[in-house]
Coordinates of C-alpha atoms and ligand atoms in Angstrom, one line a residue:
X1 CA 0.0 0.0 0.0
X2 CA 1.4 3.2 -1.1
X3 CA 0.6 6.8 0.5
X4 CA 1.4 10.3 -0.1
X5 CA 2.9 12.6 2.0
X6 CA 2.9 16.1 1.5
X7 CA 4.3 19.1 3.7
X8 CA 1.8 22.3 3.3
X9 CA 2.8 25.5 2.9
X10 CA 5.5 25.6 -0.4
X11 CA 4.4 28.3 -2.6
X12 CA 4.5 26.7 -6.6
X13 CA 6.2 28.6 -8.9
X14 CA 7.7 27.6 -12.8
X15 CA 6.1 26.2 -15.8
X16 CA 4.7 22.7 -15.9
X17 CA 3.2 20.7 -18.9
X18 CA -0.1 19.1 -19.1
X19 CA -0.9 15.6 -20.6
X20 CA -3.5 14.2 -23.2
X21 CA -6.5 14.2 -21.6
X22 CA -7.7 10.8 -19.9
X23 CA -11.1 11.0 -21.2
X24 CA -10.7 11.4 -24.5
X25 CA -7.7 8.6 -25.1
X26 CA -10.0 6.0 -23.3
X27 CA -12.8 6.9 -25.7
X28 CA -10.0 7.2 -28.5
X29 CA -8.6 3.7 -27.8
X30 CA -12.6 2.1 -27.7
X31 CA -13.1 3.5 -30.7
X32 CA -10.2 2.1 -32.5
X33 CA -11.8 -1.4 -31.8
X34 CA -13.2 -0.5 -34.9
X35 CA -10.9 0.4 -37.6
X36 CA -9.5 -2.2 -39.6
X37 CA -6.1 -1.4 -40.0
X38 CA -3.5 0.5 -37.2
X39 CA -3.9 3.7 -35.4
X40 CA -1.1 5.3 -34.1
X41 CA -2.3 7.5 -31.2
X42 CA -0.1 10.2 -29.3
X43 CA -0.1 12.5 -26.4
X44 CA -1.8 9.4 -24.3
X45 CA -1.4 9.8 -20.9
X46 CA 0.0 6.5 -19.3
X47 CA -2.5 6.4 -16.2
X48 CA -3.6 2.6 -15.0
X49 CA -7.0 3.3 -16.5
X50 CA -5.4 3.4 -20.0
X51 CA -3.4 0.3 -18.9
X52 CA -6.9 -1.4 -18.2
X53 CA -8.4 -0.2 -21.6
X54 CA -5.4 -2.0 -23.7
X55 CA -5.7 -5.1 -21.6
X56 CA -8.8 -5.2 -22.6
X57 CA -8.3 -4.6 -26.3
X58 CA -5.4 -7.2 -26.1
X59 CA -8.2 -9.6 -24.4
X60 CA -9.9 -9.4 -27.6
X61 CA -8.1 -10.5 -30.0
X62 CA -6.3 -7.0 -30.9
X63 CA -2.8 -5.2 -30.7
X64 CA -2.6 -1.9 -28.3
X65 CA 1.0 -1.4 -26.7
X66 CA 2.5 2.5 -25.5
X67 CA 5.3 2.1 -28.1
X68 CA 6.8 5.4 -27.0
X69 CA 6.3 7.6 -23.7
X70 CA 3.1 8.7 -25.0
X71 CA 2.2 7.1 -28.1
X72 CA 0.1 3.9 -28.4
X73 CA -0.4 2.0 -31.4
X74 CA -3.3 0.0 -31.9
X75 CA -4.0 -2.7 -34.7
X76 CA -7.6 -4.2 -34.5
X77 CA -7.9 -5.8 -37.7
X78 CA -7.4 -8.9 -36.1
X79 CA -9.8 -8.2 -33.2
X80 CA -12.3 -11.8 -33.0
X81 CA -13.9 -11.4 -29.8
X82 CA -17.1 -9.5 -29.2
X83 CA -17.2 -10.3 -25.0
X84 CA -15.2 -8.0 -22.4
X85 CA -13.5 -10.1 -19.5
X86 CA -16.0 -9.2 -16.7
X87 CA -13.6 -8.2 -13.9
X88 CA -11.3 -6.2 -16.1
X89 CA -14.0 -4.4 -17.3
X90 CA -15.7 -3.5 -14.0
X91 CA -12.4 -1.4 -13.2
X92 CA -13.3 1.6 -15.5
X93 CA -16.2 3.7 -16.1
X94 CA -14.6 4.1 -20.2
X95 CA -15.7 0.1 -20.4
X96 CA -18.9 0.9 -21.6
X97 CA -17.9 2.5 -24.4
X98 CA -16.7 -1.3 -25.3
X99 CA -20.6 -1.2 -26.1
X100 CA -20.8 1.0 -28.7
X101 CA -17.5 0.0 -30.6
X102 CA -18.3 -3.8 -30.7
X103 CA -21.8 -3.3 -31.6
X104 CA -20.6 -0.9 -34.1
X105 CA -17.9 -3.8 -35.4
X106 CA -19.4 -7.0 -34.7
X107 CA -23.9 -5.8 -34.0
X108 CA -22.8 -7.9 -31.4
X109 CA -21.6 -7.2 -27.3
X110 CA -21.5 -8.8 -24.2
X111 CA -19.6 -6.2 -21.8
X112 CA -20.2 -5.7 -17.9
X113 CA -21.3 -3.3 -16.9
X114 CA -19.4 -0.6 -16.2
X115 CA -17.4 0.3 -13.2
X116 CA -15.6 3.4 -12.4
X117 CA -15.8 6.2 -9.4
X118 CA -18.7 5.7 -7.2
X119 CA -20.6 9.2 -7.1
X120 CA -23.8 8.0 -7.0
X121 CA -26.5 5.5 -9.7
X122 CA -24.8 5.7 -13.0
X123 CA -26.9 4.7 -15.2
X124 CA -26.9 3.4 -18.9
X125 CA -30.3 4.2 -19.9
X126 CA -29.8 6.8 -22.8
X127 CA -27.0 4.4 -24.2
X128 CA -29.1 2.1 -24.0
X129 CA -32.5 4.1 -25.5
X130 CA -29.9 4.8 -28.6
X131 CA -29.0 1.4 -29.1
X132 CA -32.2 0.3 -29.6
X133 CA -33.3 3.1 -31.7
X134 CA -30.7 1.9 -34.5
X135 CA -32.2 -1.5 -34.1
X136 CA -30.3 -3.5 -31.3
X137 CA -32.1 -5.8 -29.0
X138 CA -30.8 -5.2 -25.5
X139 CA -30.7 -7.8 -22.1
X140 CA -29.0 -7.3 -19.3
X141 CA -28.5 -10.1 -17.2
X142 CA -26.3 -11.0 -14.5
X143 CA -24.4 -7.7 -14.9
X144 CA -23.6 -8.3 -18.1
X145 CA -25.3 -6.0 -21.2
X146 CA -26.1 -8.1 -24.2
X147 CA -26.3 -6.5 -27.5
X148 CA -27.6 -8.0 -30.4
X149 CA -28.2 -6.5 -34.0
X150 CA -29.3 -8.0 -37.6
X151 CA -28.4 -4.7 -39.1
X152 CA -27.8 -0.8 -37.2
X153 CA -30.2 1.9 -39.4
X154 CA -29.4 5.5 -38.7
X155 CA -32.5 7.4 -36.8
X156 CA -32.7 9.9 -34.8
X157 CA -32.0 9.6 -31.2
X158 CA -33.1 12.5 -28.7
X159 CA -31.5 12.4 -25.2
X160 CA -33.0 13.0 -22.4
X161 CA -30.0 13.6 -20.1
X162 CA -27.1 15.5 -21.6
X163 CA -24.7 12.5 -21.7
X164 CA -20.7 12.3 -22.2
X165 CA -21.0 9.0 -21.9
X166 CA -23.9 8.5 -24.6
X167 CA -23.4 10.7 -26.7
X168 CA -19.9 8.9 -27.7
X169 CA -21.1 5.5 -27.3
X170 CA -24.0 6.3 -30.5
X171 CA -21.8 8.5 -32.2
X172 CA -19.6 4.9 -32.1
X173 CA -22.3 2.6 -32.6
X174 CA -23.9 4.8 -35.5
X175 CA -20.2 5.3 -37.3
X176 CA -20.6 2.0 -39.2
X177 CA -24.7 1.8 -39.1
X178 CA -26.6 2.0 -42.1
X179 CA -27.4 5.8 -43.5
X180 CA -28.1 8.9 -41.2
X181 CA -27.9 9.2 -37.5
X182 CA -28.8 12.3 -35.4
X183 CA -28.2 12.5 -31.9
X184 CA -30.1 15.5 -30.5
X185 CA -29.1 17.0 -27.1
X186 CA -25.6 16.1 -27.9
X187 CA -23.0 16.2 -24.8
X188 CA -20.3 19.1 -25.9
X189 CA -17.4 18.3 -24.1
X190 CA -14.1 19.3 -25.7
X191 CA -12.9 15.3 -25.9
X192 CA -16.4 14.4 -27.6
X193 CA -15.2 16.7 -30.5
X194 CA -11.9 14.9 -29.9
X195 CA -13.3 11.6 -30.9
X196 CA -15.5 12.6 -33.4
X197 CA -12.3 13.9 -35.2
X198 CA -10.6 10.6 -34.5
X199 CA -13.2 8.9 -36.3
X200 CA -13.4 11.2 -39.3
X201 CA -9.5 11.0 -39.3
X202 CA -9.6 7.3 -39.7
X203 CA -12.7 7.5 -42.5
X204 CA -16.0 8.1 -40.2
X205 CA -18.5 11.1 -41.4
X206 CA -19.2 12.9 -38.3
X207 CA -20.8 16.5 -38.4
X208 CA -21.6 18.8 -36.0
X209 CA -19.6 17.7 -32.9
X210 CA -19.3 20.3 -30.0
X211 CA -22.6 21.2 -30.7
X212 CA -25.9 19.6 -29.7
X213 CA -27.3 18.0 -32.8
X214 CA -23.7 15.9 -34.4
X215 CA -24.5 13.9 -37.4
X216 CA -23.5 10.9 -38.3
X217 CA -23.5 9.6 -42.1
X218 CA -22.5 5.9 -41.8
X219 CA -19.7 4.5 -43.6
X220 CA -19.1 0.9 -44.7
X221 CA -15.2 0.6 -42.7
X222 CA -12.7 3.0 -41.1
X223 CA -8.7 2.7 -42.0
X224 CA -5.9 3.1 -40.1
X225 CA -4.0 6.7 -39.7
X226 CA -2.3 8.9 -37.1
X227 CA -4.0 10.8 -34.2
X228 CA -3.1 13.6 -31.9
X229 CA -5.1 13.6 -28.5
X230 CA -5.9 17.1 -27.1
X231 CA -4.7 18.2 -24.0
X232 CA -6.7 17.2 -20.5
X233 CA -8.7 20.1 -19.7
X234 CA -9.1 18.6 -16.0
X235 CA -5.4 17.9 -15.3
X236 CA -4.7 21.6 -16.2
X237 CA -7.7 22.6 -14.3
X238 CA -6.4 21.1 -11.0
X239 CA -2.8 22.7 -11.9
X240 CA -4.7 26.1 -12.0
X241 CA -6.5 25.7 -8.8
X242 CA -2.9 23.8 -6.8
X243 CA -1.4 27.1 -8.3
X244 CA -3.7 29.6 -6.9
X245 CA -4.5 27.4 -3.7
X246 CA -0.4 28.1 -3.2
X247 CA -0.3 31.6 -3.9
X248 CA 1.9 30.7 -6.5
X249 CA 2.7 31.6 -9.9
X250 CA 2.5 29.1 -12.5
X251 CA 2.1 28.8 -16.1
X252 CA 0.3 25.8 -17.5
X253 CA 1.3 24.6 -20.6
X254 CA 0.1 22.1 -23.6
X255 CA -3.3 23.2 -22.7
X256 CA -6.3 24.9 -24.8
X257 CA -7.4 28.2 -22.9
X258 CA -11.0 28.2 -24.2
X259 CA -11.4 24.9 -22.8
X260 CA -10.6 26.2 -19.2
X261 CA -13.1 29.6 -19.6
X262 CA -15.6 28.6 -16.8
X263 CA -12.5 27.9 -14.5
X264 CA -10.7 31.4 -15.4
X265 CA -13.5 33.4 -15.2
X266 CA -14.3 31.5 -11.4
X267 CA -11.0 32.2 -10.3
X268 CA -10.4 35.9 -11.8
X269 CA -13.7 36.7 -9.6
X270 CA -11.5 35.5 -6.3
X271 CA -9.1 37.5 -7.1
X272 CA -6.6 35.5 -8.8
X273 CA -4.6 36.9 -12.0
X274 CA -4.8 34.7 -15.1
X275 CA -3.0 35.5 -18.4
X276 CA -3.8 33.4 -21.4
X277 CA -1.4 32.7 -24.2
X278 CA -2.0 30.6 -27.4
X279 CA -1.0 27.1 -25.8
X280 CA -0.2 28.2 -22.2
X281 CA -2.1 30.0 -19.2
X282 CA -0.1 31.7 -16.4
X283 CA -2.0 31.9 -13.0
X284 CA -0.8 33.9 -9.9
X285 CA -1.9 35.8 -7.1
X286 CA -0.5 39.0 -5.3
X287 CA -0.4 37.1 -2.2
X288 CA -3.7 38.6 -0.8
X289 CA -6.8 36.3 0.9
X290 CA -9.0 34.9 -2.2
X291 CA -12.2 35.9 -2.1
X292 CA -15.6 33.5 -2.1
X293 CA -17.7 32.9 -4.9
X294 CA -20.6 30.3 -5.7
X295 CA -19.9 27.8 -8.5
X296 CA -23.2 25.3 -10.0
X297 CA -21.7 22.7 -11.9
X298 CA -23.2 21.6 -15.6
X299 CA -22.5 20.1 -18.8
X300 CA -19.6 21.9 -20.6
X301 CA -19.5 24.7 -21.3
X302 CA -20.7 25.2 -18.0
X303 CA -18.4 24.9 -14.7
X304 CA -17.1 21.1 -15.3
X305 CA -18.1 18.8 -12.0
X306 CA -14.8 16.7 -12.8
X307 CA -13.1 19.9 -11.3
X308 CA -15.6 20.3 -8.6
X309 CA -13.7 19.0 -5.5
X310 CA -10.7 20.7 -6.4
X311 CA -12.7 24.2 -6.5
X312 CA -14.0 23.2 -3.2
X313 CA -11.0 22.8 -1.6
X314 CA -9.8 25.9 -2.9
X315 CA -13.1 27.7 -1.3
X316 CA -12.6 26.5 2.3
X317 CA -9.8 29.2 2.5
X318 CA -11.9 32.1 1.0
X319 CA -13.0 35.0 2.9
X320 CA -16.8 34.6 3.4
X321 CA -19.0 31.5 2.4
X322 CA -19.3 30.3 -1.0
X323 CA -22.1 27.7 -2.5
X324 CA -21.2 24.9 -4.7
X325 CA -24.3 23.3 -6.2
X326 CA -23.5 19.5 -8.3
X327 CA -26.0 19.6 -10.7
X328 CA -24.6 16.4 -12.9
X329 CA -24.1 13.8 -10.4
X330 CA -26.4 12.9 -7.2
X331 CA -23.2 12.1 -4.9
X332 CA -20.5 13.7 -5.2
X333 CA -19.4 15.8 -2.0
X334 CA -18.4 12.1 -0.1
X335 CA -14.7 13.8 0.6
X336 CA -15.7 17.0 2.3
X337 CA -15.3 14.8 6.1
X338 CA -12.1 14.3 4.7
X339 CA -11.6 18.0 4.5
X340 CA -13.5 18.6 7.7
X341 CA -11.0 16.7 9.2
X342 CA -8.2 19.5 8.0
X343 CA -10.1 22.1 9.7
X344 CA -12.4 23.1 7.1
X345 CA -15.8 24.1 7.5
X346 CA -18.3 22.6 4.9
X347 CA -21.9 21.3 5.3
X348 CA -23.6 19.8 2.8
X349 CA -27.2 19.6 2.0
X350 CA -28.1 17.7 -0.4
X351 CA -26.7 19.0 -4.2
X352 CA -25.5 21.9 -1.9
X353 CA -22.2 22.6 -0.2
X354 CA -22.2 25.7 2.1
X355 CA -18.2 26.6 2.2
X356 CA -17.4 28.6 5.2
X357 CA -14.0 30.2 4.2
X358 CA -11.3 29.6 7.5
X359 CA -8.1 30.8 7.8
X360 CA -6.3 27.6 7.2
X361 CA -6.3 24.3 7.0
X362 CA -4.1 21.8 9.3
X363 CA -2.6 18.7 7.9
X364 CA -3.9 15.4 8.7
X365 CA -4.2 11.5 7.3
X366 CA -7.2 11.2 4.6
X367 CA -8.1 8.8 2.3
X368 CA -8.9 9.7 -1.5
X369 CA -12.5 8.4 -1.8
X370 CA -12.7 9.0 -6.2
X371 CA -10.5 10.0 -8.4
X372 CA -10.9 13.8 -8.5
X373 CA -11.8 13.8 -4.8
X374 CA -7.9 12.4 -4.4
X375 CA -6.9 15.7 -6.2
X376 CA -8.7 17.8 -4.0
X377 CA -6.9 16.3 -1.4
X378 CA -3.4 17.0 -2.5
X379 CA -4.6 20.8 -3.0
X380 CA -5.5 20.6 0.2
X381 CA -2.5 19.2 1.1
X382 CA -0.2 22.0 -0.7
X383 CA -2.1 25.0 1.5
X384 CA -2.5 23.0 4.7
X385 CA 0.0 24.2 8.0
X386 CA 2.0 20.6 8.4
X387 CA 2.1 17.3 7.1
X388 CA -0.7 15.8 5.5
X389 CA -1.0 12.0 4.2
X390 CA -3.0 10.8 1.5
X391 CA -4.3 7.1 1.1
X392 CA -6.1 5.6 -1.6
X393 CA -4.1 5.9 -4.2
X394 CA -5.3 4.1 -7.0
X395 CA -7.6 6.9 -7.4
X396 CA -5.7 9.2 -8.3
X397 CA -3.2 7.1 -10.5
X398 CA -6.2 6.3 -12.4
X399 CA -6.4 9.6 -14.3
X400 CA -3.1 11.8 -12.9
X401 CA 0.5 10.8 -15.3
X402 CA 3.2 11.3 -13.0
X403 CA 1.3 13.8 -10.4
X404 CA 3.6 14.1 -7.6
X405 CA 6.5 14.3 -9.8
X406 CA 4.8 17.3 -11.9
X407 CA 4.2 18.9 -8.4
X408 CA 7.5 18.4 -7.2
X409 CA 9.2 20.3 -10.5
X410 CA 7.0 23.4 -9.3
X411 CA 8.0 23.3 -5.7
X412 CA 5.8 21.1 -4.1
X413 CA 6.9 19.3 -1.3
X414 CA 5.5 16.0 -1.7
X415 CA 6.5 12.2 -1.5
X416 CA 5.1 8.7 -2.6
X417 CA 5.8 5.9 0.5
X418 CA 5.5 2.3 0.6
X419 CA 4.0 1.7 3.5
X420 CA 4.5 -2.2 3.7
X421 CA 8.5 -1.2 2.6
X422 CA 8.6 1.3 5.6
X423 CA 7.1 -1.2 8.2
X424 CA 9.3 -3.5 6.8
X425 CA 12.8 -0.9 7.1
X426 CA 11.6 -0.1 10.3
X427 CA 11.3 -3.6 11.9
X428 CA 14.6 -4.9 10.8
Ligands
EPZ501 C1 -18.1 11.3 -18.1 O1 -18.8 10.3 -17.3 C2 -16.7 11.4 -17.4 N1 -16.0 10.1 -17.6 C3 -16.8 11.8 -16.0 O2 -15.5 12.0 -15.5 C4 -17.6 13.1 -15.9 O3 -17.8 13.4 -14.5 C5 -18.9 13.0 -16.6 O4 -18.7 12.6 -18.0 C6 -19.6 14.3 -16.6 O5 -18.8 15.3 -17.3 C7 -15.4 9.7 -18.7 O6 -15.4 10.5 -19.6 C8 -14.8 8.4 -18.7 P1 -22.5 11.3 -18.2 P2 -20.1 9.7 -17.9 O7 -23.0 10.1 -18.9 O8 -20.0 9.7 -19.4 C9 -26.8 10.8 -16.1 C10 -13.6 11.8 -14.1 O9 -13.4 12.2 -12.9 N2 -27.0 9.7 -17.0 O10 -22.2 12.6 -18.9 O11 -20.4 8.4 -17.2 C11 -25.8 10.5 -15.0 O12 -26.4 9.8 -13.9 C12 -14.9 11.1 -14.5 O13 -12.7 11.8 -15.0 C13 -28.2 9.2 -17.1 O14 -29.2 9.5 -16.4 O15 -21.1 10.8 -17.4 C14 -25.2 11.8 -14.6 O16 -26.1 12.4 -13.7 C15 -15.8 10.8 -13.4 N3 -28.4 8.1 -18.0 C16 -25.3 12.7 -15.9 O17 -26.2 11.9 -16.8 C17 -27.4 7.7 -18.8 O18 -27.7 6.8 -19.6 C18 -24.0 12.8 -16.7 O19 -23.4 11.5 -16.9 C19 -26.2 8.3 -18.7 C20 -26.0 9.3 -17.8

């Protein structure tokens, strides 16, 4: 068991460089499930829920390997298998996007269903309601979701709930259907343009993207070809908050500042200063007390709840109280005891988190309880008085490349232990 430590207080400072952005490669690497020929994918970040998705793929009959730091390459043309290994693909909310690809390849699935951080029912329903629309029979039995098509026609599919996670898996299903699909009350999330372009990179017709109507002409095949994955808007988010949180001066770079306009604008009203270059953002303060501010999470382009926590964390130091309302998911404030037990002062009602700025927070042992939840937890780390230790790990490795080690080239005074090694150095 590994945990972190981290001594509060270092003020980050210098330039540090964000990777491909998690959601978007695991959608990237599902989708190449269906392209006949191989994909050569870079800027992947190598996090263990990438490592899951290539296991998988590899499970299947395919070829997916990092062949350089970041660059994976892919080769599916050989893929024969059209059921995901249960237990592997319970580890990662990305698995059901498995669905879409296989039923796209094979109009044939049998996939778990899927796991991933627990922040309340996740349900597959509008996948589901868009599966059947372009023709496939759907059972679910024993936790596993079977799909079954003679043929996938193109219709039109409204969703009901605006839906990252459905919105890619028709826009994958419909790629190699039959004639024209339109999903309606499209998710626009800067990595669901990202694989749309994928897909029209390696041969797909895809129109519309970023928008909420994206239209899908099918084609009979995709080919293989070369792919660039954009930057993670939520890595460089947390960056901009640790940065802030630190009363530091930072500048972010490999990032796309229109993807991080709901942030900036958040934290310009606290008071921090934000310049924005083409690729980069800098983010500093004058050292003064940030002020509060509300925040009510939504669909992008709204505030993004994946950098919820993080913004909470960052409140609990504010002068005056500030609101955060989760509007996407029904559960997601489950680490605010964990930053009660620093000192802060939060109560939660509900969607509703009432933030009672204090003058600091004191370091303490906490457990990650999700992924982005973990991050929180290492802001809070970097701005708490003393030592603060973080458990839980796996969280975090699931979506952070080489966090600590980022940290650390800013200034951060933080450490990865081996518990069972220290017991162990200790004892003898
Ligand atoms: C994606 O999850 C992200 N995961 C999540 O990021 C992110 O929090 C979420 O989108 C919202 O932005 C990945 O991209 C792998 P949704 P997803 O379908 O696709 C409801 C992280 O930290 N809903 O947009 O699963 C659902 O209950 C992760 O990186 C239905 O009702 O999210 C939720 O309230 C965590 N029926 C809302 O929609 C459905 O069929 C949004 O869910 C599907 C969803």
């Amino acid at each position: 068991m590994e945990k972190l430590v981290i001594l509060g207080g270092a003020r980050l400072s210098g330039e540090v460089e964000i990777s491909g952005a998690k959601n978007s490669a695991v959608a990237i690497l599902a989708a190449s499930i269906m392209v006949k020929g191989k994909c050569r994918i870079e800027n992947v970040p190598h996090v263990s829920d990438i490592d899951v998705l290539l296991d998988i793929i590899n499970g299947l009959g395919g070829s997916a390997a990092f062949v350089e730091k970041s660059t994976v390459e892919v080769d599916c043309t050989n893929l024969n298998k059209y059921e995901a290994d249960y237990e592997t693909v319970r580890r990662i909310r990305a698995s059901s996007y498995l669905m879409g690809a296989l039923l796209g390849r094979f109009h044939r699935a049998r996939v778990g269903m899927p796991g991933g951080c627990d922040f309340g029912v996740r349900p597959i329903d509008q996948h589901i309601k868009g599966f059947k629309i372009l023709g496939t029979e759907v059972e679910v039995d024993h936790g596993m979701v079977d799909l079954r098509a003679d043929s996938l026609i193109g219709d039109n599919i409204y969703l009901d709930v605006v839906s990252v996670g459905a919105t890619i898996n028709i826009m994958l299903a419909a790629t190699l259907a039959e004639g024209i699909t339109v999903i309606e009350s499209a998710a626009k999330e800067p990595h669901i343009v990202d694989v749309a372009n994928f897909l029209n990179c390696m041969g797909a017709n895809i129109k519309g993207a970023g928008t909420d109507v994206i239209k899908i002409k099918g084609v009979p095949e995709l080919h293989g070809g070369e792919f660039s994955v954009i930057p993670d808007q939520i890595e460089a988010g947390t960056f901009m908050i640790a940065a802030a949180a630190t009363h530091g001066d930072v500048t972010i770079t490999n990032i796309i500042p229109t993807h991080m306009e709901s942030l900036s604008a958040k934290l310009e009203e606290m008071g921090v200063g934000i310049e924005e270059y083409d690729e980069a953002i800098r983010v500093y303060t004058d050292g003064r007390r940030l002020k509060r501010t509300n925040i009510k999470t939504q669909p992008y382009p709204g505030f993004p709840t994946d950098l919820q926590p993080q913004m909470l964390t960052l409140l609990t130091i504010a002068d005056g109280t500030s609101l955060v309302t989760e509007n996407v998911w029904d559960n997601r404030f489950k680490y605010v005891d964990e930053l009660n037990r620093m000192g802060a002062h939060i109560s939660v009602d509900g969607r509703v988190a009432a933030v009672e700025g204090c003058d600091h927070l004191a370091g303490s042992p906490v457990h990650a309880t999700d992924l982005r939840a973990g991050a929180a937890l290492v802001i809070a780390g970097l701005m708490a008085h003393g030592v603060t230790e973080i458990y839980n790990l796996k969280y975090i490795d699931r979506g952070y490349e080489a966090f600590e080690a980022k940290l650390r080239s800013i200034g951060a005074q933080i450490a990865r232990r081996n518990i069972e090694k220290e017991l162990h150095t200790n004892a003898v």
